[in-house]
Short mmCIF file of C-alpha atoms and ligand atoms in Angstrom, two decimals:
data_model
loop_
_atom_site.label_atom_id
_atom_site.label_comp_id
_atom_site.label_asym_id
_atom_site.label_seq_id
_atom_site.Cartn_x
_atom_site.Cartn_y
_atom_site.Cartn_z
CA MET X 1 -0.05 0.06 -0.07
CA ASN X 2 0.94 3.69 -0.65
CA ILE X 3 1.03 5.54 2.74
CA VAL X 4 1.54 9.23 3.07
CA VAL X 5 2.72 10.03 6.81
CA GLY X 6 2.21 13.72 7.36
CA VAL X 7 4.47 15.05 10.41
CA THR X 8 3.82 18.29 11.85
CA GLY X 9 5.72 20.47 14.28
CA GLY X 10 5.35 18.98 17.68
CA ILE X 11 7.74 17.46 20.11
CA ALA X 12 5.99 14.00 19.33
CA ALA X 13 7.44 14.04 15.83
CA TYR X 14 10.18 11.84 17.15
CA LYS X 15 7.81 9.10 17.79
CA ALA X 16 6.59 9.30 14.34
CA VAL X 17 9.85 7.72 13.27
CA GLN X 18 8.98 4.65 14.98
CA LEU X 19 5.50 4.72 13.25
CA VAL X 20 7.05 5.04 9.75
CA ARG X 21 9.71 2.26 10.63
CA LEU X 22 6.66 -0.19 11.61
CA LEU X 23 4.84 0.68 8.32
CA VAL X 24 8.04 0.24 6.01
CA LYS X 25 8.69 -3.09 8.00
CA ASP X 26 5.03 -4.11 6.94
CA GLY X 27 6.15 -3.68 3.32
CA HIS X 28 4.26 -0.41 2.60
CA ASP X 29 5.55 2.35 0.22
CA VAL X 30 5.79 5.24 2.72
CA HIS X 31 6.18 8.80 1.70
CA VAL X 32 6.84 11.21 4.65
CA VAL X 33 5.69 14.86 4.23
CA PRO X 34 6.83 16.93 7.04
CA THR X 35 5.91 20.65 7.69
CA ASP X 36 8.84 23.06 7.92
CA ASP X 37 8.05 23.11 11.77
CA ALA X 38 8.32 19.46 11.98
CA LEU X 39 11.86 19.49 10.47
CA ARG X 40 13.01 21.46 13.50
CA PHE X 41 12.32 18.26 15.53
CA VAL X 42 13.34 15.60 13.41
CA GLY X 43 15.40 16.31 10.17
CA ALA X 44 14.94 15.43 6.54
CA PRO X 45 17.89 12.91 6.71
CA THR X 46 16.21 10.73 9.35
CA TRP X 47 12.85 10.64 7.39
CA GLU X 48 14.59 9.99 4.09
CA ALA X 49 16.86 7.08 5.60
CA ILE X 50 13.69 5.27 7.26
CA SER X 51 11.15 5.95 4.58
CA ARG X 52 13.72 5.36 1.72
CA HIS X 53 12.26 8.14 -0.31
CA PRO X 54 13.31 11.79 -0.81
CA VAL X 55 11.44 14.16 1.63
CA THR X 56 10.63 17.60 1.05
CA THR X 57 8.12 20.27 2.25
CA SER X 58 7.84 22.41 -0.60
CA VAL X 59 5.34 22.38 -3.47
CA HIS X 60 8.16 23.65 -5.74
CA ASP X 61 10.18 20.42 -5.64
CA ASP X 62 9.83 17.68 -8.33
CA VAL X 63 7.43 19.88 -10.11
CA ALA X 64 7.79 17.83 -13.26
CA ARG X 65 5.86 14.90 -11.38
CA VAL X 66 3.26 17.41 -10.09
CA ARG X 67 4.47 16.29 -6.77
CA HIS X 68 2.17 18.43 -4.90
CA VAL X 69 -1.03 16.54 -6.05
CA ALA X 70 0.47 13.17 -6.95
CA LEU X 71 1.35 12.18 -3.41
CA GLY X 72 -2.26 12.73 -2.38
CA GLN X 73 -3.73 11.15 -5.64
CA GLU X 74 -1.54 8.25 -5.33
CA ALA X 75 -2.01 7.54 -1.69
CA ASP X 76 -4.23 4.57 -0.34
CA LEU X 77 -4.17 6.29 3.11
CA VAL X 78 -2.93 9.42 4.80
CA VAL X 79 -1.96 9.63 8.45
CA ILE X 80 -0.79 12.83 10.35
CA ALA X 81 1.25 12.14 13.36
CA PRO X 82 1.69 14.15 15.20
CA ALA X 83 -1.29 16.71 14.13
CA THR X 84 -0.85 19.83 15.94
CA ALA X 85 -3.69 22.38 16.68
CA ASN X 86 -2.25 24.58 13.93
CA THR X 87 -2.51 21.67 11.38
CA ILE X 88 -5.88 20.72 12.49
CA ALA X 89 -7.10 24.23 11.95
CA LYS X 90 -5.44 24.52 8.48
CA MET X 91 -7.08 21.07 7.44
CA ALA X 92 -10.41 22.33 8.54
CA ALA X 93 -10.04 25.51 6.53
CA GLY X 94 -8.70 23.66 3.46
CA LEU X 95 -5.40 25.67 3.44
CA ALA X 96 -2.76 24.64 0.97
CA GLY X 97 0.29 26.65 1.64
CA ASP X 98 2.77 23.71 1.66
CA LEU X 99 3.12 20.17 0.54
CA LEU X 100 1.16 18.64 3.38
CA GLY X 101 -1.79 21.01 2.59
CA THR X 102 -1.84 20.25 -1.24
CA THR X 103 -1.51 16.53 -0.37
CA LEU X 104 -4.52 16.51 1.72
CA LEU X 105 -6.58 18.60 -0.69
CA ALA X 106 -5.75 16.28 -3.56
CA THR X 107 -6.35 12.95 -1.89
CA ARG X 108 -9.50 10.85 -1.85
CA ALA X 109 -7.96 8.14 0.43
CA PRO X 110 -8.91 7.65 4.22
CA VAL X 111 -7.28 10.22 6.38
CA LEU X 112 -6.44 9.57 10.01
CA ILE X 113 -5.03 12.01 12.51
CA ALA X 114 -3.09 11.60 15.85
CA PRO X 115 -3.50 15.03 17.74
CA ALA X 116 -0.80 15.97 19.96
CA MET X 117 -1.00 19.27 22.00
CA HIS X 118 -1.32 20.76 25.32
CA THR X 119 -4.62 20.06 27.28
CA GLU X 120 -5.81 23.70 27.00
CA MET X 121 -5.01 23.88 23.26
CA TRP X 122 -7.04 20.56 22.73
CA GLN X 123 -10.00 21.63 24.89
CA HIS X 124 -10.17 25.07 23.08
CA PRO X 125 -13.65 25.52 21.42
CA ALA X 126 -11.67 26.48 18.28
CA THR X 127 -9.65 23.07 18.19
CA GLN X 128 -12.98 21.30 19.23
CA ALA X 129 -15.05 22.85 16.33
CA ASN X 130 -12.16 22.16 13.90
CA VAL X 131 -12.07 18.61 15.00
CA ALA X 132 -15.82 18.37 14.62
CA THR X 133 -15.47 19.69 10.96
CA LEU X 134 -12.85 17.24 10.19
CA ARG X 135 -14.93 14.13 11.77
CA GLN X 136 -17.90 15.32 9.69
CA ARG X 137 -15.91 15.09 6.68
CA GLY X 138 -14.68 11.43 7.39
CA VAL X 139 -11.36 12.16 8.84
CA ARG X 140 -10.70 9.73 11.73
CA LEU X 141 -9.14 10.42 14.95
CA ILE X 142 -6.62 8.34 16.74
CA GLY X 143 -6.25 9.68 20.48
CA PRO X 144 -5.29 11.91 21.80
CA ASP X 145 -4.22 9.99 25.11
CA SER X 146 -4.32 11.27 28.44
CA GLY X 147 -0.98 11.49 30.09
CA GLN X 148 2.39 13.31 30.79
CA LEU X 149 2.63 16.23 28.10
CA THR X 150 5.96 18.21 27.38
CA GLY X 151 6.93 19.93 30.55
CA ASP X 152 5.38 19.16 33.94
CA ASP X 153 1.71 19.18 32.90
CA SER X 154 -0.44 16.23 32.11
CA GLY X 155 -4.06 15.51 30.73
CA PRO X 156 -5.61 14.64 27.44
CA GLY X 157 -3.54 15.85 24.33
CA ARG X 158 -0.74 13.53 24.52
CA MET X 159 -0.14 11.60 21.07
CA SER X 160 -1.18 7.91 21.00
CA GLU X 161 1.69 5.65 20.97
CA PRO X 162 3.35 4.72 17.60
CA GLU X 163 2.20 0.91 18.09
CA ALA X 164 -1.34 2.06 18.65
CA ILE X 165 -1.44 4.33 15.55
CA HIS X 166 0.20 1.68 13.48
CA ALA X 167 -2.45 -0.89 14.59
CA GLU X 168 -5.32 1.90 13.75
CA VAL X 169 -3.76 2.53 10.31
CA THR X 170 -3.35 -1.09 9.65
CA ARG X 171 -7.35 -1.63 10.69
CA ALA X 172 -8.30 1.41 8.53
CA MET X 173 -6.48 -0.25 5.47
CA VAL X 174 -8.25 -3.45 5.96
CA ALA X 175 -11.61 -1.79 5.89
CA GLY X 176 -10.47 1.21 3.70
CA ARG X 177 -12.28 -0.13 0.53
CA ASP X 178 -14.38 -2.94 1.81
CA LEU X 179 -17.34 -2.01 -0.30
CA ALA X 180 -15.41 -1.91 -3.60
CA GLY X 181 -17.79 -2.69 -6.46
CA VAL X 182 -20.92 -2.92 -4.28
CA ARG X 183 -23.81 -0.97 -5.84
CA ILE X 184 -25.81 0.98 -3.30
CA ALA X 185 -28.95 3.06 -3.88
CA ILE X 186 -29.53 5.47 -1.01
CA SER X 187 -32.65 7.66 -0.71
CA ALA X 188 -32.15 10.88 1.32
CA GLY X 189 -34.08 14.10 2.42
CA GLY X 190 -37.80 14.71 2.97
CA THR X 191 -40.51 14.42 0.38
CA ARG X 192 -42.76 17.46 -0.23
CA GLU X 193 -46.35 16.62 -1.01
CA PRO X 194 -47.97 19.34 -3.01
CA ILE X 195 -51.18 20.98 -1.79
CA ASP X 196 -51.26 23.59 -4.66
CA PRO X 197 -48.59 24.91 -7.08
CA VAL X 198 -46.92 26.84 -4.11
CA ARG X 199 -47.53 24.87 -1.05
CA TYR X 200 -46.57 21.42 0.20
CA ILE X 201 -46.58 19.20 3.22
CA GLY X 202 -43.06 18.68 4.19
CA ASN X 203 -41.09 17.71 7.23
CA ARG X 204 -37.78 18.63 9.05
CA SER X 205 -35.40 16.18 7.57
CA SER X 206 -32.19 17.79 6.37
CA GLY X 207 -31.03 14.96 4.48
CA ARG X 208 -27.47 15.04 6.31
CA GLN X 209 -27.64 11.58 7.63
CA GLY X 210 -28.29 10.04 4.12
CA VAL X 211 -25.75 12.27 2.65
CA ALA X 212 -23.22 10.96 4.94
CA VAL X 213 -24.08 7.54 4.37
CA ALA X 214 -23.74 8.07 0.52
CA LEU X 215 -20.35 9.78 1.09
CA ALA X 216 -19.02 7.11 3.48
CA ALA X 217 -20.04 4.41 1.25
CA ALA X 218 -18.57 6.07 -1.90
CA ASP X 219 -15.30 6.56 0.12
CA ARG X 220 -15.34 2.62 0.86
CA GLY X 221 -15.42 1.78 -2.74
CA ALA X 222 -19.14 1.45 -3.39
CA ALA X 223 -20.96 2.76 -6.49
CA VAL X 224 -23.55 5.03 -5.23
CA THR X 225 -26.87 6.40 -6.62
CA LEU X 226 -28.33 9.00 -4.29
CA VAL X 227 -31.89 9.65 -4.94
CA ALA X 228 -32.36 13.27 -3.12
CA ALA X 229 -35.61 14.47 -1.95
CA HIS X 230 -35.68 18.04 -0.41
CA ILE X 231 -32.08 18.38 1.18
CA ASP X 232 -30.98 21.40 2.94
CA GLU X 233 -28.82 24.10 1.04
CA GLY X 234 -25.17 23.15 1.29
CA VAL X 235 -25.74 19.52 2.33
CA LEU X 236 -25.91 18.04 -1.17
CA GLY X 237 -22.97 20.12 -2.22
CA GLN X 238 -20.74 17.98 -0.19
CA VAL X 239 -21.42 15.09 -2.52
CA SER X 240 -22.19 16.59 -5.87
CA ALA X 241 -18.50 16.44 -6.82
CA HIS X 242 -17.63 12.83 -5.72
CA PRO X 243 -16.73 10.75 -8.46
CA GLY X 244 -18.42 7.51 -6.83
CA ILE X 245 -21.81 9.32 -6.40
CA ARG X 246 -24.56 9.69 -8.94
CA ILE X 247 -27.47 12.06 -8.00
CA GLU X 248 -30.96 11.76 -9.03
CA ARG X 249 -33.64 14.09 -7.80
CA ALA X 250 -37.29 13.18 -6.54
CA GLY X 251 -39.90 15.64 -5.09
CA THR X 252 -42.75 13.48 -3.91
CA ALA X 253 -43.09 10.08 -2.33
CA ALA X 254 -44.45 8.83 -5.41
CA GLU X 255 -41.47 10.10 -7.54
CA LEU X 256 -39.19 8.58 -4.94
CA GLY X 257 -40.66 5.24 -4.84
CA GLU X 258 -40.44 5.09 -8.58
CA ARG X 259 -36.70 5.86 -8.72
CA MET X 260 -35.95 3.50 -5.85
CA ASP X 261 -37.91 0.65 -7.41
CA ALA X 262 -36.07 1.16 -10.70
CA LEU X 263 -32.58 1.35 -8.98
CA ALA X 264 -33.35 -1.72 -6.81
CA HIS X 265 -33.25 -3.89 -10.05
CA GLU X 266 -29.55 -3.39 -10.02
CA ALA X 267 -28.58 -2.54 -6.59
CA ASP X 268 -26.88 -4.98 -4.25
CA VAL X 269 -27.84 -2.83 -1.12
CA VAL X 270 -30.88 -0.47 -0.76
CA ILE X 271 -30.86 2.10 1.97
CA MET X 272 -33.82 4.19 2.77
CA THR X 273 -32.85 7.29 4.75
CA ALA X 274 -35.44 9.43 3.31
CA ALA X 275 -38.15 10.92 5.51
CA VAL X 276 -41.20 9.71 3.33
CA ALA X 277 -44.58 11.57 3.74
CA ASP X 278 -47.01 8.88 4.89
CA TYR X 279 -49.71 10.81 3.15
CA ARG X 280 -50.44 13.01 0.21
CA VAL X 281 -53.11 15.39 -0.55
CA ALA X 282 -55.98 13.47 -2.40
CA SER X 283 -56.71 16.25 -5.00
CA VAL X 284 -53.99 18.79 -5.57
CA SER X 285 -55.31 22.10 -6.54
CA ASP X 286 -54.00 23.36 -9.82
CA HIS X 287 -54.65 27.08 -8.85
CA LYS X 288 -53.14 28.83 -5.73
CA LEU X 289 -55.71 28.42 -3.03
CA ALA X 290 -56.76 31.87 -1.80
CA LYS X 291 -57.97 32.98 1.57
CA GLU X 292 -61.20 34.17 -0.02
CA ASP X 293 -61.91 30.58 -1.06
CA GLY X 294 -62.23 29.90 2.61
CA ALA X 295 -60.10 27.53 4.97
CA PRO X 296 -59.23 24.51 2.93
CA VAL X 297 -59.98 21.07 4.32
CA LEU X 298 -57.38 18.58 2.99
CA GLU X 299 -58.16 15.15 2.35
CA LEU X 300 -55.17 13.07 2.76
CA VAL X 301 -54.50 9.60 1.04
CA GLU X 302 -51.97 7.12 2.24
CA ASN X 303 -48.60 6.78 0.14
CA ASP X 304 -47.11 3.43 -0.63
CA ASP X 305 -44.69 2.18 1.84
CA ILE X 306 -41.51 2.30 -0.29
CA LEU X 307 -39.39 0.50 2.20
CA ALA X 308 -41.86 -2.43 2.68
CA GLY X 309 -42.38 -2.66 -1.17
CA LEU X 310 -38.59 -3.01 -1.63
CA ALA X 311 -38.20 -5.51 0.94
CA ALA X 312 -41.24 -7.66 -0.45
CA ALA X 313 -39.30 -7.40 -3.94
CA ARG X 314 -35.91 -8.14 -2.69
CA ARG X 315 -33.82 -10.27 -4.97
CA PRO X 316 -31.68 -13.01 -3.42
CA GLY X 317 -28.56 -11.66 -1.83
CA GLN X 318 -30.02 -8.17 -1.88
CA LEU X 319 -29.92 -6.22 1.45
CA ILE X 320 -32.76 -3.64 2.32
CA VAL X 321 -31.98 -1.22 5.02
CA GLY X 322 -34.26 1.38 6.53
CA PHE X 323 -34.08 4.28 9.03
CA ALA X 324 -36.45 5.17 11.69
CA ALA X 325 -36.82 8.26 13.67
CA GLU X 326 -38.79 7.40 16.90
CA MET X 327 -39.96 8.75 20.13
CA PRO X 328 -40.41 6.50 23.42
CA THR X 329 -43.72 6.26 24.50
CA ALA X 330 -45.07 5.19 27.89
CA ASP X 331 -44.93 1.41 27.31
CA GLU X 332 -42.49 1.23 24.60
CA SER X 333 -38.72 2.27 24.23
CA VAL X 334 -37.41 3.58 21.03
CA VAL X 335 -35.44 0.19 20.40
CA GLU X 336 -38.59 -1.85 20.96
CA ARG X 337 -40.50 0.35 18.58
CA GLY X 338 -37.86 -0.15 15.93
CA ILE X 339 -37.78 -3.85 16.37
CA ARG X 340 -41.50 -3.79 15.61
CA LYS X 341 -41.16 -1.53 12.70
CA ARG X 342 -38.31 -3.71 11.18
CA ARG X 343 -40.34 -6.71 11.40
CA ARG X 344 -43.63 -4.76 9.83
CA LYS X 345 -41.51 -3.49 6.82
CA GLY X 346 -39.34 -6.64 6.36
CA ALA X 347 -35.99 -4.79 6.17
CA ASP X 348 -32.80 -6.79 6.81
CA LEU X 349 -31.52 -3.89 8.83
CA LEU X 350 -33.08 -0.92 10.65
CA ALA X 351 -31.30 2.02 12.03
CA VAL X 352 -33.22 3.72 14.59
CA ASN X 353 -32.59 7.00 16.25
CA GLU X 354 -34.46 8.98 19.02
CA VAL X 355 -36.17 12.16 17.86
CA GLY X 356 -38.00 14.84 19.62
CA TRP X 357 -38.43 18.54 19.32
CA GLN X 358 -34.82 19.02 20.49
CA ALA X 359 -33.06 15.81 19.23
CA GLY X 360 -32.35 14.18 15.82
CA PHE X 361 -33.17 16.82 13.29
CA GLU X 362 -30.82 19.52 11.64
CA ARG X 363 -27.95 18.57 13.76
CA PRO X 364 -24.58 17.44 13.16
CA ASP X 365 -24.48 14.53 15.65
CA ASN X 366 -26.76 11.37 15.82
CA THR X 367 -27.23 8.23 17.97
CA VAL X 368 -28.61 5.24 16.34
CA SER X 369 -29.03 1.53 17.41
CA ILE X 370 -29.01 -0.86 14.39
CA ILE X 371 -31.36 -3.66 14.71
CA GLY X 372 -30.69 -6.84 12.80
CA ALA X 373 -32.98 -9.50 11.08
CA ASP X 374 -32.93 -11.52 14.35
CA ASP X 375 -34.49 -8.53 16.27
CA THR X 376 -31.35 -7.83 18.32
CA VAL X 377 -29.39 -4.59 18.39
CA ILE X 378 -26.40 -5.58 16.53
CA ALA X 379 -24.62 -2.30 17.01
CA THR X 380 -25.01 1.18 18.46
CA ALA X 381 -23.23 4.25 17.29
CA THR X 382 -22.94 7.79 18.55
CA GLY X 383 -21.20 10.64 16.99
CA SER X 384 -21.24 12.61 13.75
CA LYS X 385 -23.50 11.58 11.05
CA ARG X 386 -20.58 10.32 9.31
CA GLU X 387 -19.35 8.01 12.10
CA VAL X 388 -23.06 6.83 12.35
CA ALA X 389 -22.99 6.15 8.63
CA ASP X 390 -19.74 4.10 8.76
CA ALA X 391 -21.18 2.07 11.78
CA LEU X 392 -24.21 1.27 9.55
CA LEU X 393 -21.93 0.29 6.63
CA ASP X 394 -19.97 -1.86 8.91
CA ALA X 395 -23.25 -3.70 9.71
CA VAL X 396 -24.08 -3.78 5.91
CA ARG X 397 -20.62 -5.15 5.19
CA ASP X 398 -21.08 -7.97 7.80
CA ALA X 399 -24.59 -8.79 6.78
CA ARG X 400 -23.52 -9.29 3.20
CA GLY X 401 -20.80 -11.38 4.34
CA ARG X 402 -23.22 -13.72 6.16
CA ALA X 403 -25.55 -13.89 3.24
N1 CTP O 501 -40.68 4.69 4.43
C1 CTP O 501 -40.87 4.38 3.15
N2 CTP O 501 -42.16 4.77 2.52
C2 CTP O 501 -42.99 5.50 3.32
C3 CTP O 501 -42.74 5.74 4.79
C4 CTP O 501 -41.68 5.22 5.28
O1 CTP O 501 -40.07 3.83 2.62
N3 CTP O 501 -44.15 5.77 2.93
C5 CTP O 501 -39.25 4.17 5.03
C6 CTP O 501 -38.45 5.34 5.33
O2 CTP O 501 -37.52 5.75 4.37
C7 CTP O 501 -37.57 4.80 6.57
C8 CTP O 501 -38.65 3.71 7.22
O3 CTP O 501 -39.51 3.47 6.20
O4 CTP O 501 -36.51 3.88 5.98
C9 CTP O 501 -39.15 4.15 8.35
O5 CTP O 501 -39.79 5.37 8.30
P1 CTP O 501 -40.80 5.88 9.21
O6 CTP O 501 -41.31 7.21 8.81
O7 CTP O 501 -40.47 5.92 10.61
O8 CTP O 501 -42.11 5.00 8.98
P2 CTP O 501 -43.62 4.76 8.99
O9 CTP O 501 -44.04 3.59 8.28
O10 CTP O 501 -44.05 6.06 8.48
O11 CTP O 501 -43.91 4.80 10.55
P3 CTP O 501 -44.67 5.72 11.68
O12 CTP O 501 -45.99 4.99 11.50
O13 CTP O 501 -43.95 5.57 12.91
O14 CTP O 501 -44.64 6.93 10.93
#
């Protein structure tokens, strides 16, 4: 495998020497990309000797090979150890002022970071916001550990040991493209059921969770078609340029159902994250309703259950996955409700999360329990929608392995 090890300017840079040594020993092709600051801690000759590749910090060296993008494009994985607060901030902002910055922008490979800094810097809201941004984009964190820092202080901020980073990198490489070649159809966002030409019945779904599943699946090698109902401004932009994702639009539940049914003929996995309206207006007015017409009485008719239909028509080996947003009731927990819903719909997996006025919608973080075909909770995940997406895809991968 082709691995880029980014080294930034912290005292823990000396520990990254051991990480590079372990990766080279495993037979990987390792390119070290230090920042200028990192070279004040460990010099280029050391990195060149242990990685057996030339080392530079500048985008102006090896221009003929367009090295500033080639390293990122060719990488199977990028790991930054140590990742300083400054580098984390630069990554969050997408700055590309040196070779490490351009490499990070040019790569589509998984990126792992091992932060190292003083506790105050780690806990600073700016650092935490930057880390949240990176996690949302799929960057994975290793550590930081809690322990002795440079000087007399101790607390969270210590870089994980090189052996632990090496183990995480190895795990990420195995899992890296575990969905390669798998065709996945994903629905996302909220449907809008028209009342008249300018009004509709909608819901609060932002589409974030579905978009996160699409991104994670594509990053893991799947060929993804995303059927997008109404999705918040900016959220769809995160996936529109991804080469592994094709986007189709759907407005109403009926349109979404039609698209998903068509895609299911080809798909190995179908994931319904869309918030599908259960009802539509029986007779849509073709002129804009006016107050002088009097208060309208809307008759609603039930929409087809798309997920249940997909599950009933499931091809052998095909996996059908649903999502459910639930509130606990007096006599049933969220998970119990999810178990009943999975059975009712016939899905292979159902990810259930708790919603309320405050929880679940329009927020970057989420907690879900994933219910399997045997009515047990096979996994729970809390974190960014991307982390929840990856946990769901782990369950998809495992269920496909059993099929
Ligand atoms: N779903 C669907 N078609 C519908 C309604 C829902 O395919 N007409 C899918 C959603 O995409 C989701 C799952 O079913 O994957 C659960 O959605 P939810 O709205 O919780 O299901 P409902 O059947 O509407 O359940 P409830 O009665 O609790 O609203």
